[in-house]
CSV table of N, CA and C in Angstrom, one decimal:
chain,number,residue,atom,x,y,z
G,1,MET,N,0.4,-1.6,-0.2
G,1,MET,CA,0.0,0.1,-0.5
G,1,MET,C,0.8,1.1,0.4
G,2,ILE,N,1.0,2.2,-0.8
G,2,ILE,CA,1.0,3.9,-1.2
G,2,ILE,C,0.3,4.1,-0.3
G,3,GLN,N,0.8,5.1,0.9
G,3,GLN,CA,-0.2,6.3,1.5
G,3,GLN,C,0.7,7.3,1.0
G,4,GLN,N,0.2,8.5,0.5
G,4,GLN,CA,0.7,10.0,0.3
G,4,GLN,C,0.0,10.5,1.5
G,5,LEU,N,0.9,11.0,1.9
G,5,LEU,CA,1.4,12.4,3.3
G,5,LEU,C,1.6,13.7,3.3
G,6,SER,N,1.1,14.7,3.9
G,6,SER,CA,1.6,16.0,4.0
G,6,SER,C,3.1,15.9,4.7
G,7,VAL,N,4.0,16.7,4.3
G,7,VAL,CA,4.9,17.1,4.9
G,7,VAL,C,4.1,17.1,6.4
G,8,SER,N,3.5,17.9,6.7
G,8,SER,CA,3.2,18.3,7.9
G,8,SER,C,2.5,16.9,9.1
G,9,GLU,N,1.5,16.1,7.8
G,9,GLU,CA,1.4,14.2,8.7
G,9,GLU,C,2.9,13.6,9.1
G,10,LEU,N,3.7,13.6,7.6
G,10,LEU,CA,4.5,12.4,7.4
G,10,LEU,C,5.2,12.9,9.6
G,11,SER,N,5.9,14.6,9.4
G,11,SER,CA,6.6,15.3,10.9
G,11,SER,C,5.7,14.0,12.1
G,12,ALA,N,4.1,14.9,11.9
G,12,ALA,CA,3.4,14.1,12.7
G,12,ALA,C,3.6,12.6,13.2
G,13,LEU,N,3.9,12.1,12.3
G,13,LEU,CA,4.1,11.1,12.0
G,13,LEU,C,5.3,9.7,13.1
G,14,LEU,N,6.4,10.9,12.3
G,14,LEU,CA,7.9,11.0,12.8
G,14,LEU,C,8.1,11.6,14.1
G,15,ASP,N,7.1,11.7,15.0
G,15,ASP,CA,6.9,12.2,16.5
G,15,ASP,C,6.7,10.7,17.2
G,16,GLU,N,5.1,10.3,16.5
G,16,GLU,CA,4.5,10.1,17.2
G,16,GLU,C,5.2,8.2,17.4
G,17,GLN,N,5.5,8.1,15.8
G,17,GLN,CA,5.5,6.5,15.5
G,17,GLN,C,6.9,7.0,15.1
G,18,PRO,N,8.1,6.5,15.4
G,18,PRO,CA,9.1,6.6,14.7
G,18,PRO,C,9.5,4.8,14.5
G,19,GLU,N,9.2,4.0,15.7
G,19,GLU,CA,9.4,2.4,15.5
G,19,GLU,C,8.6,1.8,14.3
G,20,GLN,N,7.1,2.7,13.9
G,20,GLN,CA,6.0,1.9,13.3
G,20,GLN,C,7.2,2.7,11.6
G,21,LEU,N,7.6,4.0,11.2
G,21,LEU,CA,7.6,4.3,10.3
G,21,LEU,C,9.1,3.5,9.7
G,22,ALA,N,9.3,3.5,10.9
G,22,ALA,CA,10.9,2.5,10.5
G,22,ALA,C,10.8,1.3,9.6
G,23,ASN,N,9.4,0.9,9.5
G,23,ASN,CA,9.5,-0.3,8.6
G,23,ASN,C,8.4,0.2,7.1
G,24,TRP,N,8.6,1.0,6.6
G,24,TRP,CA,8.1,1.9,5.7
G,24,TRP,C,9.4,1.8,4.5
G,25,GLN,N,9.1,1.8,3.5
G,25,GLN,CA,9.8,2.8,2.2
G,25,GLN,C,9.2,3.2,2.0
G,26,VAL,N,9.8,4.9,2.1
G,26,VAL,CA,9.8,6.6,1.8
G,26,VAL,C,9.9,6.4,1.0
G,27,ILE,N,9.7,6.5,-0.4
G,27,ILE,CA,9.9,7.0,-1.8
G,27,ILE,C,9.7,8.4,-1.6
G,28,ASP,N,10.8,9.4,-1.6
G,28,ASP,CA,11.0,10.9,-1.8
G,28,ASP,C,9.2,11.5,-1.6
G,29,VAL,N,9.0,12.3,-0.9
G,29,VAL,CA,7.4,12.0,-0.6
G,29,VAL,C,8.0,14.1,-0.6
G,30,ARG,N,8.8,14.5,-0.9
G,30,ARG,CA,8.9,16.1,-0.5
G,30,ARG,C,8.4,16.3,-2.5
G,31,GLU,N,7.2,17.3,-2.6
G,31,GLU,CA,6.8,18.0,-3.3
G,31,GLU,C,6.5,18.7,-3.0
G,32,PRO,N,7.3,20.3,-4.1
G,32,PRO,CA,7.6,21.4,-4.1
G,32,PRO,C,6.0,22.1,-4.2
G,33,TRP,N,5.4,21.8,-5.1
G,33,TRP,CA,3.9,22.1,-5.1
G,33,TRP,C,3.1,21.7,-3.9
G,34,GLU,N,3.2,20.8,-4.0
G,34,GLU,CA,2.3,20.6,-2.3
G,34,GLU,C,3.2,21.6,-1.1
G,35,LEU,N,4.3,22.5,-0.8
G,35,LEU,CA,4.8,22.9,0.5
G,35,LEU,C,3.8,24.1,0.3
């Protein structure tokens, strides 16, 4: 499953559940037109 998150959502998840994100394969979520 591929989830697309905003920068703020991703930051919140990193703060709250870093051990969960450690299992994810993150594919360059930075999208300048969304910042």
